[in-house]
Coordinates of C-alpha atoms in Angstrom, one line a residue:
M253 CA 0.0 0.0 0.0
S254 CA 2.8 2.4 0.9
A255 CA 4.5 1.9 -2.5
A256 CA 1.2 2.7 -4.3
K257 CA 0.7 5.8 -2.1
D258 CA 4.2 7.0 -2.9
I259 CA 3.6 6.7 -6.6
V260 CA 0.3 8.5 -6.6
Q261 CA 1.6 11.1 -4.2
Q262 CA 4.5 11.9 -6.5
I263 CA 2.2 12.1 -9.6
L264 CA 0.0 14.6 -7.7
A265 CA 3.0 16.5 -6.3
D266 CA 4.3 17.0 -9.9
A267 CA 1.0 18.7 -10.6
D268 CA 1.3 20.8 -7.4
I269 CA -1.6 18.9 -5.7
S270 CA -1.2 17.7 -2.1
I271 CA -2.8 14.8 -0.3
N272 CA -4.7 16.0 2.8
G273 CA -3.6 19.5 2.2
S274 CA -5.6 22.7 2.7
G275 CA -5.6 24.1 -0.8
P276 CA -8.8 24.2 -2.9
R277 CA -7.5 21.6 -5.3
D278 CA -5.9 19.3 -2.8
I279 CA -7.2 15.8 -2.2
V280 CA -8.5 14.6 1.2
V281 CA -8.2 10.8 1.5
H282 CA -10.7 8.9 3.6
D283 CA -9.7 5.4 2.5
E284 CA -6.1 4.4 2.0
R285 CA -7.2 1.8 -0.6
L286 CA -7.5 4.7 -3.0
Y287 CA -3.9 4.6 -4.1
Q288 CA -3.9 1.1 -5.4
R289 CA -7.3 1.6 -7.0
V290 CA -6.0 4.5 -9.0
L291 CA -2.9 2.6 -10.2
T292 CA -5.1 -0.5 -11.1
D293 CA -8.0 1.2 -12.7
G294 CA -6.8 4.7 -13.7
S295 CA -9.3 7.4 -14.2
L296 CA -12.2 4.9 -13.8
G297 CA -10.9 3.9 -10.4
L298 CA -10.4 7.6 -9.3
G299 CA -14.0 8.4 -10.3
E300 CA -15.5 5.3 -8.7
A301 CA -13.5 5.9 -5.5
Y302 CA -15.0 9.4 -5.3
M303 CA -18.5 8.0 -5.8
D304 CA -17.8 5.6 -3.0
G305 CA -16.7 8.4 -0.7
W306 CA -13.0 7.4 -0.5
W307 CA -11.8 10.9 -1.1
D308 CA -12.9 14.5 -1.4
C309 CA -11.7 17.8 -2.8
R310 CA -13.0 21.3 -2.0
C311 CA -12.9 22.4 -5.7
L312 CA -13.1 19.4 -8.1
D313 CA -13.1 21.8 -11.1
E314 CA -9.7 23.3 -10.0
L315 CA -8.3 19.8 -9.3
F316 CA -9.1 18.5 -12.8
C317 CA -8.0 21.7 -14.5
R318 CA -4.6 21.2 -12.9
I319 CA -4.5 17.5 -13.7
M320 CA -5.2 18.2 -17.3
Q321 CA -2.8 21.1 -17.6
T322 CA 0.0 18.8 -16.3
N323 CA -1.0 15.6 -18.1
A324 CA -1.0 13.9 -14.7
E325 CA -3.8 11.4 -15.6
E326 CA -1.7 10.0 -18.4
K327 CA 0.7 8.6 -15.8
T328 CA -1.9 6.2 -14.5
R329 CA -2.8 4.6 -17.8
N330 CA -2.1 0.9 -18.1
W331 CA -3.1 -2.2 -20.0
K332 CA -6.8 -1.7 -19.0
Y333 CA -6.9 1.7 -20.7
A334 CA -5.2 0.1 -23.8
L335 CA -7.9 -2.5 -23.8
H336 CA -10.6 0.2 -23.6
V337 CA -9.1 1.9 -26.7
L338 CA -8.7 -1.5 -28.5
K339 CA -12.4 -2.2 -28.0
A340 CA -13.3 1.1 -29.7
R341 CA -11.0 0.3 -32.6
V342 CA -12.4 -3.2 -33.2
F343 CA -16.1 -2.6 -32.6
N344 CA -18.5 0.1 -33.9
L345 CA -19.6 1.3 -30.5
S346 CA -22.1 3.8 -32.0
S347 CA -23.7 1.4 -34.5
K348 CA -27.4 1.7 -35.3
S349 CA -28.2 -1.2 -33.0
R350 CA -26.5 0.6 -30.0
S351 CA -27.6 4.1 -30.8
F352 CA -30.5 4.2 -28.3
E353 CA -28.3 3.1 -25.4
V354 CA -27.1 6.6 -24.5
G355 CA -30.7 7.8 -24.5
E356 CA -31.7 5.1 -22.0
K357 CA -28.7 5.4 -19.7
H358 CA -28.2 9.2 -19.7
Y359 CA -31.1 11.2 -21.0
D360 CA -33.9 8.9 -19.7
I361 CA -32.8 9.0 -16.1
G362 CA -35.4 11.6 -15.1
N363 CA -36.7 14.7 -16.7
E364 CA -37.0 16.3 -13.2
L365 CA -33.2 16.1 -12.8
Y366 CA -32.8 18.2 -16.0
R367 CA -35.6 20.5 -15.2
N368 CA -33.8 21.4 -11.9
M369 CA -30.4 21.7 -13.5
L370 CA -30.9 23.4 -16.8
D371 CA -32.3 26.8 -17.9
K372 CA -36.0 27.4 -18.5
R373 CA -35.8 26.2 -22.1
M374 CA -33.9 23.1 -21.0
V375 CA -30.9 23.6 -23.3
Y376 CA -28.3 20.9 -22.6
S377 CA -25.3 22.3 -24.4
C378 CA -22.8 25.2 -24.0
A379 CA -24.4 28.6 -23.5
Y380 CA -23.2 31.8 -25.3
W381 CA -22.3 34.1 -22.4
K382 CA -21.1 37.0 -24.4
D383 CA -22.6 40.1 -22.7
K384 CA -25.1 37.9 -20.8
G385 CA -25.5 37.6 -17.1
S386 CA -27.8 34.7 -16.5
L387 CA -28.0 31.1 -17.7
D388 CA -31.4 31.7 -19.3
E389 CA -30.1 34.7 -21.2
A390 CA -27.0 33.0 -22.3
Q391 CA -28.9 29.9 -23.6
E392 CA -31.4 32.0 -25.5
A393 CA -28.4 34.0 -27.0
K394 CA -26.9 30.7 -28.2
L395 CA -30.2 29.6 -29.8
D396 CA -30.6 32.9 -31.5
L397 CA -26.9 32.8 -32.6
I398 CA -27.7 29.5 -34.4
C399 CA -30.8 30.9 -36.0
R400 CA -28.9 33.9 -37.3
K401 CA -26.0 31.8 -38.6
L402 CA -28.5 29.8 -40.6
G403 CA -30.3 32.8 -41.9
L404 CA -33.7 31.4 -40.9
K405 CA -36.8 32.9 -42.5
A406 CA -40.5 32.2 -42.0
G407 CA -41.7 29.1 -43.6
D408 CA -38.4 27.3 -43.7
R409 CA -38.4 23.6 -42.9
I410 CA -35.6 22.8 -40.5
L411 CA -34.2 19.5 -39.3
D412 CA -32.7 19.3 -35.8
I413 CA -30.6 16.1 -35.3
G414 CA -30.4 15.4 -31.6
C415 CA -33.2 17.8 -30.6
G416 CA -33.2 17.1 -26.8
W417 CA -36.3 18.4 -25.2
G418 CA -37.0 20.6 -28.2
S419 CA -35.3 23.8 -27.0
F420 CA -34.0 24.9 -30.4
A421 CA -37.0 23.7 -32.2
G422 CA -39.4 25.6 -30.0
Y423 CA -37.3 28.7 -30.0
A424 CA -36.8 28.7 -33.8
A425 CA -40.5 28.1 -34.4
E426 CA -41.6 30.8 -32.0
K427 CA -39.1 33.5 -32.9
Y428 CA -38.5 32.8 -36.6
G429 CA -41.7 31.2 -37.8
V430 CA -40.0 28.1 -39.2
K431 CA -41.2 24.5 -39.2
V432 CA -38.9 22.0 -37.3
V433 CA -38.5 18.3 -37.4
G434 CA -36.5 17.1 -34.4
I435 CA -35.1 13.7 -33.8
S436 CA -33.7 12.1 -30.6
V437 CA -32.8 8.7 -29.2
S438 CA -34.4 9.5 -25.8
N439 CA -38.0 8.5 -25.1
E440 CA -38.1 10.9 -22.1
Q441 CA -36.8 13.8 -24.2
V442 CA -39.3 13.3 -27.0
S443 CA -42.2 12.9 -24.6
L444 CA -41.5 16.0 -22.6
G445 CA -40.4 17.9 -25.7
K446 CA -43.8 17.4 -27.3
E447 CA -45.5 18.9 -24.3
L448 CA -43.1 21.9 -24.2
C449 CA -43.5 22.5 -28.0
C450 CA -47.3 21.9 -28.0
G451 CA -49.1 24.3 -30.4
Q452 CA -46.0 25.1 -32.4
S453 CA -44.9 23.9 -35.8
V454 CA -42.6 21.3 -34.3
D455 CA -42.6 17.6 -35.0
L456 CA -40.4 15.6 -32.5
R457 CA -39.6 12.0 -33.3
L458 CA -37.8 9.1 -31.6
Q459 CA -35.5 8.2 -34.5
D460 CA -31.9 7.4 -35.5
Y461 CA -30.3 9.8 -37.9
R462 CA -29.5 7.0 -40.3
D463 CA -33.2 6.5 -41.1
L464 CA -33.6 10.1 -42.3
N465 CA -34.5 10.6 -46.0
E466 CA -36.3 13.9 -46.4
K467 CA -35.4 17.3 -47.7
F468 CA -34.9 20.4 -45.5
D469 CA -34.0 24.0 -46.1
H470 CA -31.5 23.9 -43.3
I471 CA -30.1 21.4 -40.8
V472 CA -28.8 21.8 -37.3
S473 CA -27.2 19.4 -34.8
V474 CA -26.4 20.7 -31.3
G475 CA -24.6 18.5 -28.8
M476 CA -25.3 15.2 -30.6
F477 CA -22.3 14.6 -32.7
E478 CA -20.4 13.5 -29.6
H479 CA -22.5 10.3 -29.8
V480 CA -21.9 9.5 -33.4
G481 CA -18.5 7.8 -33.1
Y482 CA -15.6 8.1 -35.5
K483 CA -16.6 5.0 -37.5
N484 CA -19.9 6.7 -38.4
Y485 CA -18.8 10.3 -39.1
R486 CA -18.9 9.8 -42.8
T487 CA -22.3 8.1 -42.7
F488 CA -23.6 11.0 -40.6
M489 CA -22.3 13.6 -43.0
T490 CA -23.6 11.7 -46.0
T491 CA -27.0 11.6 -44.4
V492 CA -27.0 15.3 -43.8
N493 CA -25.9 15.9 -47.4
R494 CA -28.7 13.8 -48.7
C495 CA -31.3 15.6 -46.6
L496 CA -30.1 19.2 -47.2
K497 CA -31.4 21.2 -50.1
D498 CA -28.6 22.4 -52.4
D499 CA -28.8 26.0 -51.3
G500 CA -29.2 25.1 -47.6
L501 CA -26.8 25.4 -44.6
F502 CA -25.8 22.9 -42.0
L503 CA -24.7 24.1 -38.6
L504 CA -22.8 21.5 -36.4
H505 CA -22.4 22.4 -32.8
T506 CA -20.2 19.9 -31.0
I507 CA -17.6 19.6 -28.3
G508 CA -14.2 19.3 -29.9
N509 CA -11.0 17.6 -29.0
N510 CA -7.5 19.0 -29.5
I511 CA -6.2 15.6 -30.5
S512 CA -7.8 12.7 -32.5
S513 CA -9.0 9.8 -30.4
V514 CA -11.3 6.8 -30.9
T515 CA -13.1 6.7 -27.5
T516 CA -13.7 8.7 -24.3
D517 CA -12.5 8.6 -20.8
P518 CA -13.3 5.2 -19.2
W519 CA -15.3 6.7 -16.3
I520 CA -17.3 9.0 -18.6
Y521 CA -17.9 6.0 -20.9
K522 CA -19.2 3.8 -18.1
Y523 CA -21.3 6.2 -16.0
I524 CA -22.3 9.2 -18.1
F525 CA -22.1 8.8 -21.9
P526 CA -21.8 5.2 -23.1
N527 CA -20.4 4.8 -26.6
S528 CA -19.4 8.4 -26.9
M529 CA -16.3 10.2 -28.1
I530 CA -15.2 13.8 -28.8
P531 CA -14.2 14.5 -32.4
S532 CA -11.1 16.4 -33.5
M533 CA -10.8 19.0 -36.3
A534 CA -9.0 16.4 -38.4
Q535 CA -11.8 13.8 -38.0
I536 CA -14.5 16.3 -38.8
S537 CA -12.6 17.6 -41.8
A538 CA -12.1 14.1 -43.2
A539 CA -15.8 13.3 -42.8
V540 CA -17.0 16.4 -44.7
E541 CA -14.4 16.3 -47.5
G542 CA -16.1 16.2 -50.9
L543 CA -19.5 16.7 -49.3
F544 CA -19.5 20.2 -48.0
V545 CA -17.8 23.6 -48.2
M546 CA -16.7 25.0 -44.8
E547 CA -18.1 28.5 -44.4
D548 CA -17.4 29.3 -40.8
W549 CA -15.7 27.6 -37.8
H550 CA -16.4 29.3 -34.4
N551 CA -14.9 28.2 -31.1
L552 CA -17.2 28.8 -28.1
G553 CA -15.2 26.6 -25.7
I554 CA -14.4 29.3 -23.2
Y555 CA -18.1 29.5 -22.3
Y556 CA -18.6 25.8 -21.3
D557 CA -16.7 26.1 -18.0
R558 CA -19.2 28.8 -16.9
T559 CA -22.1 26.8 -18.3
L560 CA -21.2 23.6 -16.4
T561 CA -20.6 25.5 -13.1
A562 CA -24.0 27.1 -13.5
W563 CA -25.6 23.7 -14.0
F564 CA -23.9 22.4 -10.9
R565 CA -25.1 25.4 -8.9
N566 CA -28.7 24.7 -10.0
F567 CA -28.2 21.0 -9.3
G568 CA -26.9 21.6 -5.8
E569 CA -29.4 24.2 -4.9
N570 CA -32.3 22.1 -6.1
W571 CA -31.1 18.7 -4.9
N572 CA -33.7 18.7 -2.1
K573 CA -36.4 18.7 -4.7
I574 CA -35.2 15.5 -6.4
E575 CA -33.1 13.6 -3.9
A576 CA -35.9 11.1 -3.2
L577 CA -35.5 9.9 -6.8
Y578 CA -31.8 9.1 -6.4
D579 CA -29.2 8.5 -3.7
D580 CA -26.0 10.0 -2.3
R581 CA -23.8 8.0 -4.7
F582 CA -25.7 9.5 -7.6
F583 CA -25.2 13.0 -6.2
R584 CA -21.4 12.4 -6.0
M585 CA -21.4 10.9 -9.4
W586 CA -23.2 13.9 -11.0
K587 CA -21.1 16.4 -9.1
Y588 CA -18.0 14.7 -10.3
Y589 CA -19.2 14.7 -13.9
L590 CA -20.2 18.4 -14.0
L591 CA -17.2 19.8 -12.1
S592 CA -14.5 17.5 -13.7
S593 CA -15.9 18.5 -17.1
A594 CA -15.7 22.2 -16.1
G595 CA -12.0 21.7 -15.2
L596 CA -11.3 20.2 -18.7
F597 CA -12.7 23.2 -20.5
R598 CA -11.0 25.6 -18.1
A599 CA -7.7 23.9 -19.0
R600 CA -8.6 24.3 -22.7
Q601 CA -8.3 20.5 -23.2
L602 CA -11.8 20.6 -24.9
N603 CA -13.5 23.1 -27.1
V604 CA -17.0 23.8 -28.4
W605 CA -17.2 24.4 -32.1
Q606 CA -20.0 25.8 -34.3
I607 CA -19.3 24.9 -37.9
V608 CA -21.4 26.2 -40.7
L609 CA -21.3 24.1 -43.9
S610 CA -22.8 24.5 -47.3
K611 CA -23.1 21.9 -50.1
K612 CA -21.7 24.0 -53.0
G613 CA -20.5 27.2 -51.3
V614 CA -22.6 30.3 -50.5
P615 CA -22.8 32.6 -53.6
G616 CA -20.6 35.6 -53.1
T617 CA -19.6 35.0 -49.5
Y618 CA -20.9 33.7 -46.2
Q619 CA -21.0 36.5 -43.6
P620 CA -20.0 35.0 -40.2
V621 CA -22.2 35.9 -37.3
R622 CA -20.9 36.4 -33.7

C-alpha cells in the first residue's frame, strides 16, 4: 500500500496537488485503498472511488483543471486503458443497434433532474455568455446565434438532429416562424419535448439519424455529434448531405478535442455517456471532405466552464427537490461529472465548435455571425 501511495503522491506533487492539504484543489483521502485503486483502474478507479466516498476535494473543477494542464492522468494509464481503446477500434460502439443506449442510460434517467439543472428552455449544451449575465439569457443567446447563422426565415423547414427536449425547435418556431422536425434517441426527451412545444410547428420523433430521407431547407445538430463515433462520421455527413437542399446550410455544434482519439475517458464512458467520443478537427474535416464547403468555424469553448458550473449550482441548490428519486452516490457521481468537465474546459483541453457548412458554397460569400 505504501508503494502505491508513494507513486500517486509523486504524480500529484508534480501537478502541485497535495494529499490531505488545505488548498482548494488538494485531495483529502478517507480510505487508503484509493492509491492502489487508482494505479489499477486509472481514471475509472479515481472516479469510482470518489463516488464511494473514499476521497474528497474542495474544488473538483480546480483539481481537474490542474490534472489536465500537467497531463497527470496519463501517468496512471495501463493495459486496462489500452484494452478500452482497442475495444473502440475493433467494434463500432455507436452502431445503429447501439444508438439508443445513451438515451436510455443518460437522457432517460429523469426529466425532473434536468428541469432542476438546466435553464427554463432546457438547453443541454454550451451557452453563449457574451454580454449575458444569467444562464437563461446565455442559452437564448446561443439559440438565437444559431438561427442567425443559418439565416432562418419564416416558412423554412428545419431538421434538428439530436433535438433534446425541443429547446432549439421551440425557439426557432416561436421567434423565426419556421417548421422544425427534431429527432432524438431518448424517449423521455421526446415525450416532454412534445409537451413543451405543443401548439408550435414542431414535430419531434424518436429516430436514429441514419433513417432520415427527407429534404430540409437547413439542418442543425447541437450537442449530438459526440454520440456518433468516428466510424460513423462519414455516414452522418452523407445523411446530412442527402437531406439538405442544395442551397441550404448545415450548422454543427459539437464539443471538440485537441487531438484525434477513438473513444472517451473510461469513467465517462461507463457512468455518463456510453459509446461516446469527442471529435477532432482532423476527424471532422475528413468526414466532410467532398460533401461540404466549410463556411465558418467558431470556437465557443471558453463558455462551457461557466455553463457547467451554472448547471452544478442549480443541481446543488435544487437537490432537495429530487433527492428522493436518487441516492447520495448519484449526487457524488453527478457532481464529479459536472465539475470535472468544467475543469477540462478551463484547462482548454476541450473546445466547443459551431461549424457552418454548405453543399456548394454560398454565392458571393458567407457572412460570419458572432
